[in-house]
Coordinates of C-alpha atoms in Angstrom, one line a residue:
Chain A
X715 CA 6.5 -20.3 -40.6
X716 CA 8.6 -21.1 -37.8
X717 CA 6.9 -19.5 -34.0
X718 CA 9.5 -16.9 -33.1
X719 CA 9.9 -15.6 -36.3
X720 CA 5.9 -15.1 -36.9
X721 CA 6.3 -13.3 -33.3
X722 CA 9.5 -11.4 -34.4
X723 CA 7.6 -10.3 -37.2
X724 CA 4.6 -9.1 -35.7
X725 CA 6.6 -7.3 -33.0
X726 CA 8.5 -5.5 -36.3
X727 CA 5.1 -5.1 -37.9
X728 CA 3.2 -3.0 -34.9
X729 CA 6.4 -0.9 -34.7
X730 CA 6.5 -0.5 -38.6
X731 CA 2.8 0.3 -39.8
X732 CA 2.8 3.0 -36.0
X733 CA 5.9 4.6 -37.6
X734 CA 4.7 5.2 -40.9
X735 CA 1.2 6.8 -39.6
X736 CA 3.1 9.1 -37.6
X737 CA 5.7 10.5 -40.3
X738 CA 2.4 11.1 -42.1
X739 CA 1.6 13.6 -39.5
X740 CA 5.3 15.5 -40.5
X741 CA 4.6 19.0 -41.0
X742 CA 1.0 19.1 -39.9
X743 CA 1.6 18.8 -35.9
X744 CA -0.7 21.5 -33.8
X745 CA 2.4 23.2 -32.9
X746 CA 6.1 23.0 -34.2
X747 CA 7.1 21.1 -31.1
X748 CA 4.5 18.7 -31.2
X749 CA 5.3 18.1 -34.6
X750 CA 9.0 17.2 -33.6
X751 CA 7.8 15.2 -30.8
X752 CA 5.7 12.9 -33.4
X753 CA 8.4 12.4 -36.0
X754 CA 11.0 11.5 -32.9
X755 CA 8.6 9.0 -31.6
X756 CA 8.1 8.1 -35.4
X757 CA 12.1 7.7 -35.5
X758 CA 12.2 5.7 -32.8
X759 CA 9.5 3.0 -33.9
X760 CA 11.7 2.7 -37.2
X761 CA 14.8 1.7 -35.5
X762 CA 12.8 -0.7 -33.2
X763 CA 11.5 -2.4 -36.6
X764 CA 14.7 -2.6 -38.3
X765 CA 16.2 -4.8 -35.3
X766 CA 13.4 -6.9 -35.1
X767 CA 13.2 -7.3 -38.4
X768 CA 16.8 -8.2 -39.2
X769 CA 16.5 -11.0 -36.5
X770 CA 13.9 -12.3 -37.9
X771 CA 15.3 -12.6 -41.4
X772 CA 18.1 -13.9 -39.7
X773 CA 16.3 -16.6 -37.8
X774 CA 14.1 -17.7 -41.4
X775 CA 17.5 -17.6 -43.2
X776 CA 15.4 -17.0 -46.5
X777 CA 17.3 -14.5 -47.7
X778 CA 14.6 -11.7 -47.0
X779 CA 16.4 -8.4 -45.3
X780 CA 14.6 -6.2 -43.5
X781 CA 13.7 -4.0 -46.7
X782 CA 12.3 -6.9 -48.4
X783 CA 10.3 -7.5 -45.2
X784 CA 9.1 -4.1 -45.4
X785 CA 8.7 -3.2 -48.7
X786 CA 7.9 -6.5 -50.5
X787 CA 5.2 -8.0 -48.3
X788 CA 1.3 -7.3 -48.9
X789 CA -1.2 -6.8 -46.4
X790 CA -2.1 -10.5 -45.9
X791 CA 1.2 -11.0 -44.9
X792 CA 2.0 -8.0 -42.6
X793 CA 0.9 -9.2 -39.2
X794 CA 0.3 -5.9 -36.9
X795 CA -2.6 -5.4 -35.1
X796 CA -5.6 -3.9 -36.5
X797 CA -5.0 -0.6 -33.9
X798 CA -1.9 0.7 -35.3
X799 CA -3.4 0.8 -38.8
X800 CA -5.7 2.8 -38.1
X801 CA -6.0 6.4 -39.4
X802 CA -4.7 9.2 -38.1
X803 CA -8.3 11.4 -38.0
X804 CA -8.1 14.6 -35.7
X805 CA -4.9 14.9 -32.8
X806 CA -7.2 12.7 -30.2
X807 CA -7.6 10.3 -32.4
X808 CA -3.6 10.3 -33.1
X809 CA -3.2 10.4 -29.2
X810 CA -5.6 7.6 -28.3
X811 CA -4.2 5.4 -30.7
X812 CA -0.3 6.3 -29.6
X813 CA -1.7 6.0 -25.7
X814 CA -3.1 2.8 -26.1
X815 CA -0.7 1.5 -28.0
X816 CA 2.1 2.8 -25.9
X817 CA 0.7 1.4 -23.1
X818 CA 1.0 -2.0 -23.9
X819 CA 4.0 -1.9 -25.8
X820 CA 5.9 -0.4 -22.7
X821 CA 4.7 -3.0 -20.2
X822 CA 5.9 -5.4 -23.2
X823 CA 9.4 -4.5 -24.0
X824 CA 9.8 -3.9 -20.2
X825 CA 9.0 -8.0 -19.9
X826 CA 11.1 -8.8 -22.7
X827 CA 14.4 -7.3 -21.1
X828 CA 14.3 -10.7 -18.9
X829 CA 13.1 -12.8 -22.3
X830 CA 14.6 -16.1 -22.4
X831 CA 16.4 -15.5 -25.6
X832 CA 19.3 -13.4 -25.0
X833 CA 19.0 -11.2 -28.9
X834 CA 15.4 -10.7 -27.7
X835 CA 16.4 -9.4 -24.3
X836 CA 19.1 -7.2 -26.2
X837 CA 16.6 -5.7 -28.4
X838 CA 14.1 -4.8 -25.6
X839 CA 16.7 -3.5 -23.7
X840 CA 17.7 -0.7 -26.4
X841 CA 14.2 0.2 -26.6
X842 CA 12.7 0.4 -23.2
X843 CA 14.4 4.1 -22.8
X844 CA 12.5 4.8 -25.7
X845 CA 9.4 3.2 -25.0
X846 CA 9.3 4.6 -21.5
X847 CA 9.5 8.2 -22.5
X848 CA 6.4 7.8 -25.1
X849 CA 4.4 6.5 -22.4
X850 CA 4.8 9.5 -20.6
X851 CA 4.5 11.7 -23.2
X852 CA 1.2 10.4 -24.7
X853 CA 0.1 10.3 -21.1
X854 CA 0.5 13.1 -20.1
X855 CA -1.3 14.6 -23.3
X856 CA -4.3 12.7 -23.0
X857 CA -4.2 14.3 -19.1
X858 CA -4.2 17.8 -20.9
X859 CA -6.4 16.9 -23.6
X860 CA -9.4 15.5 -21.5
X861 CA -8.7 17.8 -18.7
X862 CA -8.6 20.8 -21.0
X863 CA -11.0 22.1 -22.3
X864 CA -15.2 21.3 -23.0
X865 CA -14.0 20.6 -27.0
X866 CA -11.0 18.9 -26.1
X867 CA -12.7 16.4 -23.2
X868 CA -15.4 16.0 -25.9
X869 CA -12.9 14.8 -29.1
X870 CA -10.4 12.9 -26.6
X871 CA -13.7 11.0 -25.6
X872 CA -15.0 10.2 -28.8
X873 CA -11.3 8.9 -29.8
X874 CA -11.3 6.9 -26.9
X875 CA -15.0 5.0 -27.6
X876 CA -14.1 4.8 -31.0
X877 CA -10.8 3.4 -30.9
X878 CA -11.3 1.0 -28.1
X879 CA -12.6 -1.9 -29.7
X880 CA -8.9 -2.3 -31.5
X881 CA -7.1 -2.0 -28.0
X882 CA -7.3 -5.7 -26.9
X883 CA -6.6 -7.6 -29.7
X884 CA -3.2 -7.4 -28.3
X885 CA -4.0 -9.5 -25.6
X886 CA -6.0 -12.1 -27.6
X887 CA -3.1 -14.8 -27.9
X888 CA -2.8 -17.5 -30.6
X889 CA -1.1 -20.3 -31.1
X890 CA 1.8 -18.6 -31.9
X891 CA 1.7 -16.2 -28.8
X892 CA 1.0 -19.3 -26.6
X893 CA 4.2 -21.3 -28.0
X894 CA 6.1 -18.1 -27.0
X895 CA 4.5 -17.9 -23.3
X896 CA 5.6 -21.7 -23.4
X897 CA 9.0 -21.0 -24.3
X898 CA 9.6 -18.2 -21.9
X899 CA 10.1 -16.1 -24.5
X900 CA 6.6 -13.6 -24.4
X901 CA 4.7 -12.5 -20.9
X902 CA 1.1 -14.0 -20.5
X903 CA -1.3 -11.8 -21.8
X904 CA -3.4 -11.9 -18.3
X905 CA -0.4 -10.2 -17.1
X906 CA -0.2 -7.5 -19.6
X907 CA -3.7 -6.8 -19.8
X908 CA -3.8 -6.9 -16.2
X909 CA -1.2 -3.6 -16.2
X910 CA -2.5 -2.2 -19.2
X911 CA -6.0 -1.6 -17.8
X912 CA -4.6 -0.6 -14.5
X913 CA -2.2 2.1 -16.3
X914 CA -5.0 2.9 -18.8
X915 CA -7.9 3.4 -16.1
X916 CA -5.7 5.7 -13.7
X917 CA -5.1 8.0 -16.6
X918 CA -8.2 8.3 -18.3
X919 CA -9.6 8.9 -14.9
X920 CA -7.1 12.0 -14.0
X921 CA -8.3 13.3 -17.9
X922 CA -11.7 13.2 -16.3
X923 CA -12.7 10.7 -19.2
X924 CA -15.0 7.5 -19.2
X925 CA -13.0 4.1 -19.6
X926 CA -15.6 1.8 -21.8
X927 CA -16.2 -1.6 -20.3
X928 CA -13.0 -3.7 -19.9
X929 CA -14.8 -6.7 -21.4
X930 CA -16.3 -5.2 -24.7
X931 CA -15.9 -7.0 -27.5
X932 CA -13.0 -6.7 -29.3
X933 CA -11.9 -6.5 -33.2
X934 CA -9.0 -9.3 -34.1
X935 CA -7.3 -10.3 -36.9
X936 CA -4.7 -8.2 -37.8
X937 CA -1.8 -10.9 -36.2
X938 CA -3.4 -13.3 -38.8
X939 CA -3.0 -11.4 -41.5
X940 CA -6.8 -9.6 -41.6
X941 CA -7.0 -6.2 -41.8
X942 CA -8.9 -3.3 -42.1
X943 CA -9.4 -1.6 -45.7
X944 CA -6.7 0.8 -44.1
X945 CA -3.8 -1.1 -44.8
X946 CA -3.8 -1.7 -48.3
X947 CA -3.7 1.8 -49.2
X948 CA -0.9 2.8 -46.7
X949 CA 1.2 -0.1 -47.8
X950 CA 1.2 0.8 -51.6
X951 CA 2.1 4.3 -50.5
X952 CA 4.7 3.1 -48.6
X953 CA 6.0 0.2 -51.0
X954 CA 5.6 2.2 -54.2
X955 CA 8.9 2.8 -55.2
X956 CA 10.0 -0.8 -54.1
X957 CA 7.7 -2.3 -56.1
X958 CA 8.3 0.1 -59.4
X959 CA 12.1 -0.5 -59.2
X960 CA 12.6 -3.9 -57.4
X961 CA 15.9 -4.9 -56.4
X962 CA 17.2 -1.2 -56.5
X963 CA 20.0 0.1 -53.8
X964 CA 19.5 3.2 -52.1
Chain B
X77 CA -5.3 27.3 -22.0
X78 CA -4.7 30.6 -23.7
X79 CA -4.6 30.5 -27.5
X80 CA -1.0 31.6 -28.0
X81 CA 1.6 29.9 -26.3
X82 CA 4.4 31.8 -24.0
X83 CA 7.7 31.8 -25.3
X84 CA 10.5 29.8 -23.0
X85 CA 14.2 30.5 -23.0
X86 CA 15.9 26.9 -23.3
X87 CA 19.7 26.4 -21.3
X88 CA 21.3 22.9 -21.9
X89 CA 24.2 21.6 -19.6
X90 CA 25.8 18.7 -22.0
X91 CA 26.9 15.2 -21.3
X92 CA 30.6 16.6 -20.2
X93 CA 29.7 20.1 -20.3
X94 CA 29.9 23.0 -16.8
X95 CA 27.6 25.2 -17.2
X96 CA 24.3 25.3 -18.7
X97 CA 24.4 27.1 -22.5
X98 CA 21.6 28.9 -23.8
X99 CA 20.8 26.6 -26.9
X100 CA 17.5 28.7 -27.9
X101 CA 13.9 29.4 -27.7
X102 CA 10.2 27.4 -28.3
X103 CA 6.9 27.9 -27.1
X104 CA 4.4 25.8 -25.1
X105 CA 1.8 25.8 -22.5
X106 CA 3.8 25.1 -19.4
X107 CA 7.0 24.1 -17.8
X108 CA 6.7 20.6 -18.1
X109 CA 5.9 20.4 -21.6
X110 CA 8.2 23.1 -22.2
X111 CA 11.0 20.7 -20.6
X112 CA 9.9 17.6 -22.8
X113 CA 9.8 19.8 -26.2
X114 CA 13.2 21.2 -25.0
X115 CA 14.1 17.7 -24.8
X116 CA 12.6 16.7 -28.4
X117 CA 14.1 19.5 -30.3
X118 CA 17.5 20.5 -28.4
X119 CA 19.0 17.5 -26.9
X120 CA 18.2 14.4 -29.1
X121 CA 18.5 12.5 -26.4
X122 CA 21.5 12.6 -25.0
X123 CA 22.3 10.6 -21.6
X124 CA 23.1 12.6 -19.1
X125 CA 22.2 16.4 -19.9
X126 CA 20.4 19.1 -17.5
X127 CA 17.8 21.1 -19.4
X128 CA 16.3 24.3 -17.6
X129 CA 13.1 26.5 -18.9
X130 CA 12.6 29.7 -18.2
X131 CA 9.8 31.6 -19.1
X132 CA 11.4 34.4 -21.5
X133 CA 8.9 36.7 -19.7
X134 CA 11.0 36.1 -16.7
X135 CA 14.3 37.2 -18.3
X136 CA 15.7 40.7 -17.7
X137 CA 18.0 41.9 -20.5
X138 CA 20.3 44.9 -20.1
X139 CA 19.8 47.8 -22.6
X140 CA 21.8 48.0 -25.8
X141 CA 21.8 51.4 -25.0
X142 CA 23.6 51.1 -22.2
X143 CA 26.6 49.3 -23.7
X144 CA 28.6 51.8 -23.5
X145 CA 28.5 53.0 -19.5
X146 CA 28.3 48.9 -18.7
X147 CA 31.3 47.5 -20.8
X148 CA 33.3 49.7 -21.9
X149 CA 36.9 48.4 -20.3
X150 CA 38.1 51.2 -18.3
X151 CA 41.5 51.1 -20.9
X152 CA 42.3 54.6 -20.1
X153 CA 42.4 54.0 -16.3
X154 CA 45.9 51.6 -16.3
X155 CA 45.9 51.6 -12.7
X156 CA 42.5 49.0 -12.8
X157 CA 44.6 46.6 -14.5
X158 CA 47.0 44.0 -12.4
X159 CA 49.9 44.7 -14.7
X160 CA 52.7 46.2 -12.2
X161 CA 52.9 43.6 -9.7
X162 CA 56.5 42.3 -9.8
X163 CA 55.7 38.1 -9.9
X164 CA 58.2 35.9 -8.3
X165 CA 60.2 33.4 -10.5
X166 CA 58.4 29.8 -9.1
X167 CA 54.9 31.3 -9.9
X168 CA 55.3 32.8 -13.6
X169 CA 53.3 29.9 -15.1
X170 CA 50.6 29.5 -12.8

């Protein structure tokens, strides 16, 4: 598979597998705005994947739209990282995931507006409005979260050490990732990291919570294709009707 | 935080509108947040709009009771409305 379409894909992928764990959450937010907040951001991650996956199809020229990119691909073949798969537990664990995640993808998209490739650039551009209120948003919640209460600080905490081993696969570049860097279109992961653990550390620091070591080991795979059990079992929730009534229109 | 959230009155000023509308109500802890789930359920992100939260506790309603003494239009008293002023010709449809 040609380079930019494996990144295209894995870009589509992270945006994809988010969005679907957060329309789970639909009708069980904390609090009625909270529960609009997560299905907007949900909302938001959809249209994101739909335009990166119709330019990768595009760019393949295999015939495969972005619904047979969504709905006709197994987990093997679904290349987001092992974070965003992950399942939604209690709202901290929601948050950390979303905050971590946000985090990167923000400093990301905001690189990509001055990508090389011009549909690229496009694509990021449409996004980074989005992208930059979510980051504030799941900031400013893990802020209230750790900084709230004895309970709260104590699950935000937990989320955080459990969750953290998933947040730097992002910056573990392959092959793929470094034919990107090469190409001018992706940002060097030292860079990203760099602003991602300077973002991360200020706000876990004004929630009054511990950052875990910058250099813990870290979980990988998910850009290859290896997942956790977690994804099978949201995918055939997700592709169900696809796969019982193939080649419908809807 | 307390348990139950305060209740904030929600006034959006649209993309090409004057004045800000009262568009409805929502709880939540603070201002801020009020401001950003006022943004999430009552804008949809349009460019370009003002949004101001007011705490409904802050809001002073008049009575219904005392619709009558505040509204009624003084019909009866003629003389309160500018009806007998002779208007000159060049002016009739300002």
């Amino acid at each position: 598979m040609d380079n930019k379409v494996n990144y295209l894909l894995r870009l589509g992928d992270n945006a994809m597998v988010l969005s679907q764990r957060l329309c789970e959450l639909c009708g069980k937010g904390p609090a009625l705005e909270e529960d609009m907040a997560l299905s907007n951001v949900s909302l938001d991650l959809l249209g994101q994947t739909r335009m990166w996956y119709t330019y990768a199809s595009e760019l393949e020229g295999a015939g495969r739209d972005e619904d047979k990119l969504a709905y006709l691909r197994d987990a093997q073949d679904y290349k987001n990282v092992l974070l965003v798969e992950q399942p939604n537990g209690n709202y901290a664990h929601t948050l950390v995931r979303q905050f971590f995640f946000d985090t990167w993808h923000y400093f990301l998209i905001g690189a990509l507006t001055k990508c090389s490739d011009a549909r690229i650039a496009e694509i990021a551009e449409k996004s980074l409005k989005e992208v930059t209120y979510h980051l504030r948003r799941s900031g400013d919640l893990i802020v209230r979260l750790g900084d709230g209460t004895d309970v709260s600080h104590q699950f935000t905490q937990t989320a955080v050490d459990e969750l953290w081993m998933y947040s730097g696969e992002v910056f573990n570049y392959d092959a793929v990732d470094e034919a990107m860097v090469a190409e001018g279109v992706a940002p060097a992961a030292s860079m990203l990291r760099e602003q991602w653990l300077s973002h991360v550390s200020d706000i876990l620091g004004e929630a009054t919570l511990t950052m875990p070591p910058a250099d813990a080991w870290m979980q990988k795979g998910g850009k290859q294709g290896r997942h956790s059990e977690h994804l099978g079992y949201l995918l055939a929730e997700m592709q169900f009707l696809q796969r019982a009534y193939p080649g419908s229109e809807w | 935080m307390s348990k139950e959230w305060p209740l904030w009155e929600v006034f959006i000023r649209s993309q090409h509108g004057l004045a800000h509308k009262h568009v409805g109500s929502l709880h939540a802890p603070d201002a801020e947040m009020a401001i950003n789930n006022a943004r999430d359920v009552y804008t949809r992100r349009n460019e370009g709009v003002s949004i101001w939260v007011v705490r409904a506790a802050d809001i002073v309603a008049s009575a219904p009771a005392d619709k009558g003494p505040l509204f009624e239009p003084s019909n009866s008293k003629v003389y309160r409305h500018p009806t007998f002023f002779p208007m000159p010709e060049e002016v009739k449809n300002l």
